[in-house]
Coordinates of C-alpha atoms in Angstrom, one line a residue:
M1 CA -57.8 -11.2 0.7
M2 CA -58.9 -7.6 0.3
V3 CA -60.3 -6.0 -2.9
H4 CA -60.8 -2.2 -3.1
T5 CA -63.5 -1.2 -5.5
T6 CA -62.9 2.5 -5.8
H7 CA -61.6 2.3 -9.4
L8 CA -64.2 -0.2 -10.7
S9 CA -67.0 0.8 -13.0
P10 CA -70.7 0.2 -11.9
A11 CA -71.1 -2.8 -14.2
A12 CA -67.9 -4.4 -13.0
A13 CA -68.9 -3.8 -9.4
A14 CA -72.3 -5.5 -10.0
I15 CA -70.6 -8.5 -11.6
L16 CA -68.2 -8.7 -8.7
L17 CA -71.0 -8.6 -6.1
F18 CA -72.9 -11.4 -7.9
S19 CA -69.7 -13.5 -8.0
I20 CA -69.2 -13.0 -4.2
A21 CA -72.8 -14.0 -3.5
Y22 CA -72.5 -17.1 -5.6
T23 CA -69.1 -18.1 -4.0
N24 CA -70.5 -17.6 -0.4
A25 CA -73.5 -19.8 -1.3
F26 CA -71.8 -22.8 -3.0
H27 CA -68.2 -22.6 -1.6
P28 CA -68.3 -22.1 2.1
Q29 CA -64.5 -22.5 2.5
H30 CA -64.1 -19.0 1.0
A31 CA -65.5 -16.1 2.9
F32 CA -65.9 -12.6 1.3
T33 CA -66.7 -9.5 3.4
I34 CA -67.4 -6.0 2.0
S35 CA -66.1 -3.0 3.9
S36 CA -66.1 0.7 3.1
S37 CA -64.6 3.9 4.4
S38 CA -64.5 7.5 3.5
S39 CA -61.4 7.0 1.3
A40 CA -61.9 3.6 -0.2
R41 CA -64.2 0.6 -0.4
C42 CA -62.8 -2.9 -0.3
I43 CA -63.8 -6.6 -0.3
R44 CA -61.9 -8.8 2.1
H45 CA -61.5 -12.5 1.4
Q46 CA -60.5 -15.1 3.9
R47 CA -60.0 -18.8 3.5
V48 CA -61.9 -20.8 6.1
D49 CA -60.7 -24.3 7.3
P50 CA -63.7 -26.7 6.8
S51 CA -62.0 -29.5 8.9
P52 CA -63.6 -30.1 12.3
P53 CA -61.7 -28.8 15.4
L54 CA -58.9 -30.9 16.7
N55 CA -59.6 -33.0 19.8
M56 CA -56.5 -32.7 22.0
N57 CA -57.6 -35.5 24.4
K58 CA -57.9 -38.0 21.6
H59 CA -54.4 -37.1 20.4
W60 CA -52.8 -37.5 23.8
E61 CA -54.5 -40.9 24.4
D62 CA -53.8 -42.3 20.9
D63 CA -50.2 -43.7 20.5
D64 CA -50.6 -44.5 16.9
E65 CA -47.8 -43.0 14.7
D66 CA -50.2 -42.4 11.8
D67 CA -52.4 -39.9 13.6
D68 CA -53.5 -36.5 12.6
F69 CA -50.9 -34.8 14.8
N70 CA -48.0 -36.2 12.7
D71 CA -49.7 -34.9 9.5
Y72 CA -49.7 -31.3 10.8
D73 CA -48.2 -28.8 8.5
P74 CA -47.5 -25.3 9.9
E75 CA -47.3 -23.8 6.4
E76 CA -50.7 -25.1 5.5
K77 CA -52.2 -23.5 8.7
K78 CA -50.5 -20.3 7.9
D79 CA -52.1 -20.3 4.4
R80 CA -55.6 -21.0 5.7
G81 CA -56.1 -17.9 7.8
S82 CA -54.0 -15.4 5.9
D83 CA -55.4 -12.3 4.1
E84 CA -54.3 -11.3 0.6
T85 CA -55.0 -8.0 -1.1
I86 CA -55.7 -8.5 -4.8
F87 CA -56.7 -4.9 -5.6
S88 CA -56.6 -1.6 -3.7
S89 CA -57.3 2.0 -4.5
D90 CA -54.0 3.0 -2.9
W91 CA -52.1 1.2 -5.6
V92 CA -50.1 3.3 -8.2
E93 CA -49.1 2.7 -11.8
D94 CA -45.5 1.8 -12.6
E95 CA -43.5 2.7 -15.7
E96 CA -45.1 -0.1 -17.7
G97 CA -48.7 1.0 -16.8
N98 CA -49.4 -1.9 -14.3
L99 CA -51.1 -1.3 -11.0
G100 CA -49.3 -2.3 -7.9
P101 CA -48.5 -1.4 -4.3
A102 CA -46.2 1.6 -3.9
A103 CA -42.6 1.1 -2.8
P104 CA -42.2 1.4 1.0
S105 CA -40.5 4.6 2.1
L106 CA -37.2 4.8 3.9
E107 CA -38.9 6.1 7.0
S108 CA -41.1 3.0 7.1
K109 CA -38.2 0.7 6.7
Q110 CA -36.1 2.4 9.3
S111 CA -38.3 2.5 12.3
T112 CA -35.4 3.0 14.8
P113 CA -32.6 5.5 14.1
W114 CA -29.3 4.0 13.0
K115 CA -26.2 5.3 14.9
K116 CA -23.2 5.9 12.6
N117 CA -19.9 4.2 13.6
A118 CA -21.6 2.9 16.7
R119 CA -19.3 -0.2 16.9
W120 CA -16.2 1.9 16.3
N121 CA -17.1 4.4 19.0
S122 CA -17.7 1.6 21.5
L123 CA -14.0 0.3 21.2
N124 CA -11.3 0.9 23.7
P125 CA -9.0 3.9 22.7
K126 CA -5.9 1.7 22.9
V127 CA -7.5 -0.8 20.5
K128 CA -8.4 2.0 18.2
M129 CA -4.8 3.3 18.2
R130 CA -3.5 -0.2 17.5
L131 CA -5.8 -0.7 14.6
I132 CA -5.0 2.7 13.1
Q133 CA -1.2 1.9 13.3
E134 CA -1.7 -1.4 11.7
R135 CA -3.6 0.0 8.8
Q136 CA -1.1 2.8 8.4
Q137 CA 1.8 0.3 8.3
I138 CA -0.1 -1.7 5.6
A139 CA -0.7 1.5 3.6
I140 CA 3.0 2.4 3.8
E141 CA 4.0 -1.1 2.6
K142 CA 1.6 -1.0 -0.3
K143 CA 2.9 2.5 -1.2
K144 CA 6.5 1.2 -1.2
R145 CA 5.6 -1.7 -3.4
K146 CA 4.0 0.7 -5.9
E147 CA 7.0 3.1 -5.6
P148 CA 8.8 3.8 -8.9
S149 CA 12.4 2.7 -9.1
Q150 CA 13.8 6.2 -9.4
D151 CA 12.0 7.4 -6.3
K152 CA 13.2 4.2 -4.4
K153 CA 16.8 4.9 -5.4
R154 CA 16.5 8.5 -4.3
R155 CA 15.0 7.5 -1.0
L156 CA 17.6 4.9 -0.3
M157 CA 20.4 7.4 -1.2
M158 CA 19.0 9.9 1.3
L159 CA 18.9 7.2 4.0
F160 CA 22.5 6.3 3.3
K161 CA 23.6 9.9 3.5
K162 CA 21.7 10.4 6.7
S163 CA 23.4 7.3 8.2
Q164 CA 26.8 8.6 7.1
L165 CA 26.2 12.0 8.7
K166 CA 25.0 10.3 11.9
N167 CA 28.2 8.1 12.0
K168 CA 30.3 11.2 11.4
K169 CA 28.7 13.1 14.2
N170 CA 29.1 10.1 16.5
S171 CA 32.8 9.7 15.6
R172 CA 33.7 13.3 16.6
V173 CA 35.7 13.6 19.8
K174 CA 34.7 16.2 22.3
R175 CA 37.7 18.4 23.0
K176 CA 38.8 19.0 26.6
M177 CA 39.5 22.6 25.7
S178 CA 37.9 24.8 23.0
L179 CA 40.2 26.0 20.1
T180 CA 39.4 29.6 21.0
D181 CA 40.3 29.2 24.7
E182 CA 42.9 31.7 25.9
Q183 CA 44.7 29.0 27.9
R184 CA 46.0 27.3 24.8
I185 CA 49.8 27.4 24.3
P186 CA 51.0 29.4 21.3
L187 CA 53.2 27.7 18.7
S188 CA 56.0 30.2 19.2
S189 CA 56.7 28.8 22.7
L190 CA 57.3 25.2 21.4
T191 CA 60.7 23.9 20.6
P192 CA 61.8 20.6 18.8
G193 CA 62.2 17.7 21.2
M194 CA 59.5 18.9 23.7
K195 CA 57.3 16.1 24.9
L196 CA 53.5 16.7 25.1
D197 CA 50.4 14.6 25.9
G198 CA 47.5 14.8 23.5
Q199 CA 44.3 13.3 22.3
I200 CA 43.6 11.8 18.9
I201 CA 41.0 14.0 17.2
S202 CA 40.7 12.7 13.7
M203 CA 42.6 10.3 11.3
T204 CA 43.4 10.4 7.6
N205 CA 45.2 8.1 5.2
F206 CA 48.5 9.9 5.8
G207 CA 48.4 10.4 9.6
A208 CA 46.4 11.5 12.6
Y209 CA 45.7 14.9 14.0
V210 CA 46.5 15.3 17.8
D211 CA 45.2 18.0 20.1
V212 CA 48.2 18.8 22.4
G213 CA 46.7 22.0 23.9
T214 CA 48.2 24.4 21.4
E215 CA 46.4 26.9 19.1
C216 CA 46.2 24.3 16.3
D217 CA 46.2 20.5 16.1
G218 CA 49.5 18.7 15.3
L219 CA 50.0 16.2 12.5
L220 CA 51.4 12.8 13.5
H221 CA 52.5 11.2 10.2
I222 CA 52.2 7.4 9.7
S223 CA 56.0 7.2 9.2
Q224 CA 56.5 8.8 12.7
I225 CA 54.3 6.3 14.6
S226 CA 56.6 3.2 14.9
R227 CA 59.8 1.7 13.7
E228 CA 59.1 -1.8 14.7
I229 CA 55.9 -2.3 12.6
F230 CA 54.8 -0.8 9.3
V231 CA 51.7 1.3 9.7
E232 CA 49.6 1.6 6.6
H233 CA 46.7 3.5 8.2
P234 CA 46.5 5.2 11.6
K235 CA 43.3 3.2 12.4
E236 CA 45.5 0.1 12.8
V237 CA 47.1 1.6 15.9
F238 CA 44.8 4.4 17.2
R239 CA 41.1 5.3 17.6
P240 CA 39.6 8.7 17.9
G241 CA 39.8 9.8 21.5
D242 CA 42.9 7.8 22.5
E243 CA 45.5 9.5 24.7
V244 CA 49.0 9.6 23.2
S245 CA 52.4 10.9 24.2
V246 CA 54.2 12.7 21.4
T247 CA 57.3 14.8 20.7
V248 CA 57.5 18.1 18.8
S249 CA 59.3 17.6 15.6
R250 CA 58.8 21.0 14.0
A251 CA 56.6 24.0 14.7
S252 CA 55.9 26.9 12.4
P253 CA 54.0 29.8 14.0
E254 CA 53.8 31.7 10.6
L255 CA 52.2 28.8 8.8
K256 CA 50.2 27.6 11.8
K257 CA 51.6 24.1 11.4
L258 CA 52.8 21.6 14.0
Q259 CA 54.6 18.3 13.2
L260 CA 54.7 15.5 15.8
T261 CA 56.5 12.2 16.2
M262 CA 56.4 9.1 18.4
L263 CA 59.8 7.8 17.3
P264 CA 62.6 7.8 19.8
P265 CA 65.4 10.3 19.0
K266 CA 68.4 9.1 17.0
P267 CA 71.5 8.5 19.1
E268 CA 73.9 11.4 18.9
I269 CA 77.2 10.7 17.1
D270 CA 80.1 10.2 19.5
E271 CA 83.2 11.8 18.2
D272 CA 85.4 9.3 20.2
D273 CA 83.5 6.3 18.7
E274 CA 85.3 5.2 15.6
T275 CA 82.3 3.2 14.3
D276 CA 80.3 6.4 13.9
L277 CA 83.1 8.2 12.2
D278 CA 83.4 5.3 9.7
R279 CA 79.8 5.6 8.4
I280 CA 79.4 5.9 4.7
T281 CA 77.8 9.1 3.5
L282 CA 75.1 9.1 0.8
E283 CA 77.4 11.0 -1.6
E284 CA 79.8 8.1 -1.5
I285 CA 77.2 5.5 -2.5
D286 CA 76.6 4.9 -6.2
V287 CA 74.0 2.9 -8.1
D288 CA 74.9 -0.8 -8.6
D289 CA 77.2 -0.8 -5.6
E290 CA 77.4 -4.1 -3.8
L291 CA 76.9 -3.9 0.0
W292 CA 76.3 -6.3 2.9
G293 CA 73.9 -5.4 5.6
E294 CA 71.7 -6.7 8.5
I295 CA 67.9 -6.6 8.5
K296 CA 66.7 -4.4 11.3
R297 CA 62.9 -4.0 10.7
V298 CA 60.4 -6.0 8.6
T299 CA 57.2 -4.4 7.3
D300 CA 54.3 -5.5 5.0
Y301 CA 56.2 -4.1 2.0
G302 CA 59.8 -5.1 2.8
A303 CA 62.6 -4.6 5.2
Y304 CA 65.0 -1.9 6.4
V305 CA 68.7 -2.9 6.2
E306 CA 71.5 -1.5 8.2
L307 CA 74.4 -0.9 5.7
G308 CA 76.8 1.1 7.9
A309 CA 75.7 4.3 6.1
E310 CA 74.1 7.5 7.4
E311 CA 70.6 6.1 6.5
Q312 CA 69.2 2.6 6.4
G313 CA 68.4 1.1 3.0
F314 CA 65.0 -0.2 2.0
L315 CA 64.7 -3.7 0.4
H316 CA 61.3 -4.4 -1.2
F317 CA 60.1 -7.9 -0.6
M318 CA 59.7 -8.5 -4.4
D319 CA 63.5 -7.7 -4.8
H320 CA 64.5 -10.4 -2.3
P321 CA 66.1 -13.6 -3.8
S322 CA 63.7 -15.9 -1.8
F323 CA 60.5 -14.2 -3.1
G324 CA 58.4 -16.6 -5.1
L325 CA 60.1 -19.8 -4.0
D326 CA 57.3 -20.7 -1.6
P327 CA 53.9 -19.7 -2.9
D328 CA 52.3 -20.4 0.6
S329 CA 54.4 -17.7 2.2
P330 CA 52.9 -14.4 0.9
H331 CA 54.1 -12.2 3.8
P332 CA 57.6 -10.8 3.8
S333 CA 58.2 -11.9 7.4
T334 CA 58.2 -15.5 6.3
F335 CA 61.5 -15.2 4.4
M336 CA 62.9 -11.9 5.8
K337 CA 64.0 -12.2 9.5
I338 CA 65.3 -9.5 11.8
G339 CA 69.1 -10.0 12.3
Q340 CA 69.5 -11.8 9.0
R341 CA 72.6 -10.8 6.9
V342 CA 71.9 -10.2 3.3
R343 CA 73.9 -9.1 0.2
V344 CA 72.3 -6.3 -1.7
W345 CA 72.9 -3.9 -4.6
V346 CA 72.0 -0.2 -4.7
T347 CA 69.3 0.7 -7.2
D348 CA 68.6 4.3 -6.3
V349 CA 70.0 7.0 -4.0
D350 CA 68.0 10.1 -3.0
V351 CA 70.3 12.5 -1.2
D352 CA 67.6 15.2 -0.7
R353 CA 65.1 12.8 0.9
S354 CA 67.9 10.6 2.6
R355 CA 66.7 7.4 1.0
I356 CA 68.5 4.3 -0.3
K357 CA 66.7 1.7 -2.4
L358 CA 68.2 -1.8 -2.5
T359 CA 67.7 -5.1 -4.3
G360 CA 68.7 -8.7 -3.5
N361 CA 69.1 -9.7 -7.2
R362 CA 72.3 -8.9 -9.1
P363 CA 71.6 -6.1 -11.6
A364 CA 71.6 -7.0 -15.3
S365 CA 73.9 -4.0 -16.0
L366 CA 76.7 -5.7 -14.1
P367 CA 78.8 -8.5 -15.8
Q368 CA 77.6 -11.9 -14.9
L369 CA 79.9 -14.4 -13.2
R370 CA 80.6 -17.5 -15.2
R371 CA 82.1 -20.7 -14.0
E372 CA 84.3 -22.5 -16.5
L373 CA 84.9 -26.3 -16.1
G374 CA 88.4 -27.5 -17.1
R375 CA 88.8 -30.5 -19.4
T376 CA 90.6 -33.5 -18.3
V377 CA 93.2 -34.9 -20.7
N378 CA 93.9 -38.6 -20.7

C-alpha cells in the first residue's frame, strides 16, 4: 500500500509518522516504507507473511491428506504480497469533491493499434460477394413486405404488361420477304381461282392473315377454312408460322384488300344434267315452307342440310326435335348424323346473303294436325 503525503498538513504528517513507527514496532506483519521524489512523497505499505517458510521435502515425504499443502489458498497468497495505494498526490477530485485516481486515457487502454474491418478484409472475394448478395436479397424481401398495397399492385401490373409484351414479340413470325421488297407480286396481277402458297402471320377472332408474297397480306376468313368441321377460332386449326395453300377469292388493288379461301370450288352447273336444272331458287322459298333434306355437315352449333335448293339450309341444334331428350348428349353430333334425312320448316330466307334458316319443329303459325277417334256404336 502506497500513501503520498504531498497534500497533508505538517500536523497530519507528524501524526501519520508516529502511527507508522508504532505499527512497525508492535505489528511486524505490516511493513511501512517512506519514499520521496521530486514530484511527490509517498508511504508504501506491504503485508508480510509471518508464517515460517514451507519445507518442500517434508510435504513430499508426508502422505497425510490433512497437510499444509492441501490448505494452500492462491488468493490468500496473492493478498499477502500485494501493494495498495490508499492516497496519492496524482489523484484528482471528481464532481462530488472526492479524491480518486484519474480515469485511464484511451491511449493507455489501446496499447496496440486496432485495424478497422480486419476480419472482413481477410475474407475471400467470392465469400464477400456471396454474403453481399444474401444481405441484398434479405433487404429486398423486407422492403417488399413493407411495400404499400397500391405500390404492389402497380408493380405487379407492370410485370404483367412486360410479360404480355414479351409474349407478343415471341409470337411474331419472321417474314421470308420484307413488305417493301420489290419482288412482291402486285394485287393487279392476281385473278380469282389462282392458287398460292403462304405463311400464317397473325390470327384474329374472325380469321387469319396469310403472307402469300403480294404487296399486302390476305385474309382467310373462318368460314373459308373448312366445310367438314366448324371453326370457331383459327387457333383451333393453325398456328403462327404454318405453311398453307390457299386460293384467291377476291382481290382489290384500289382498296389494297385480298380475300383468300381454302374451300374447294363449287361444281359447275351442267346444263345437260336435269338435277341441276331442277334446283329451287331462293326466291321460290317462303317462310313456313315444309321441306325434306339430308344432313351434309355437322358443327358445334348445328348442321347444314341439303334441300335441293341453290344453297344449303342451316338447322340450329336447339331447333332439332331430339334436342333435350338426352341430357347426357350436349354436342349436336350425338343426335345429328351426316346422311340423316330430316323434315324441316323454313324460318327465314336471306336472298342477299344467300342463307336459309331451318327448324325441326312445326311452327306455331301453321295449323296443328289433330287426330279424331271414332266412336263405336253397339
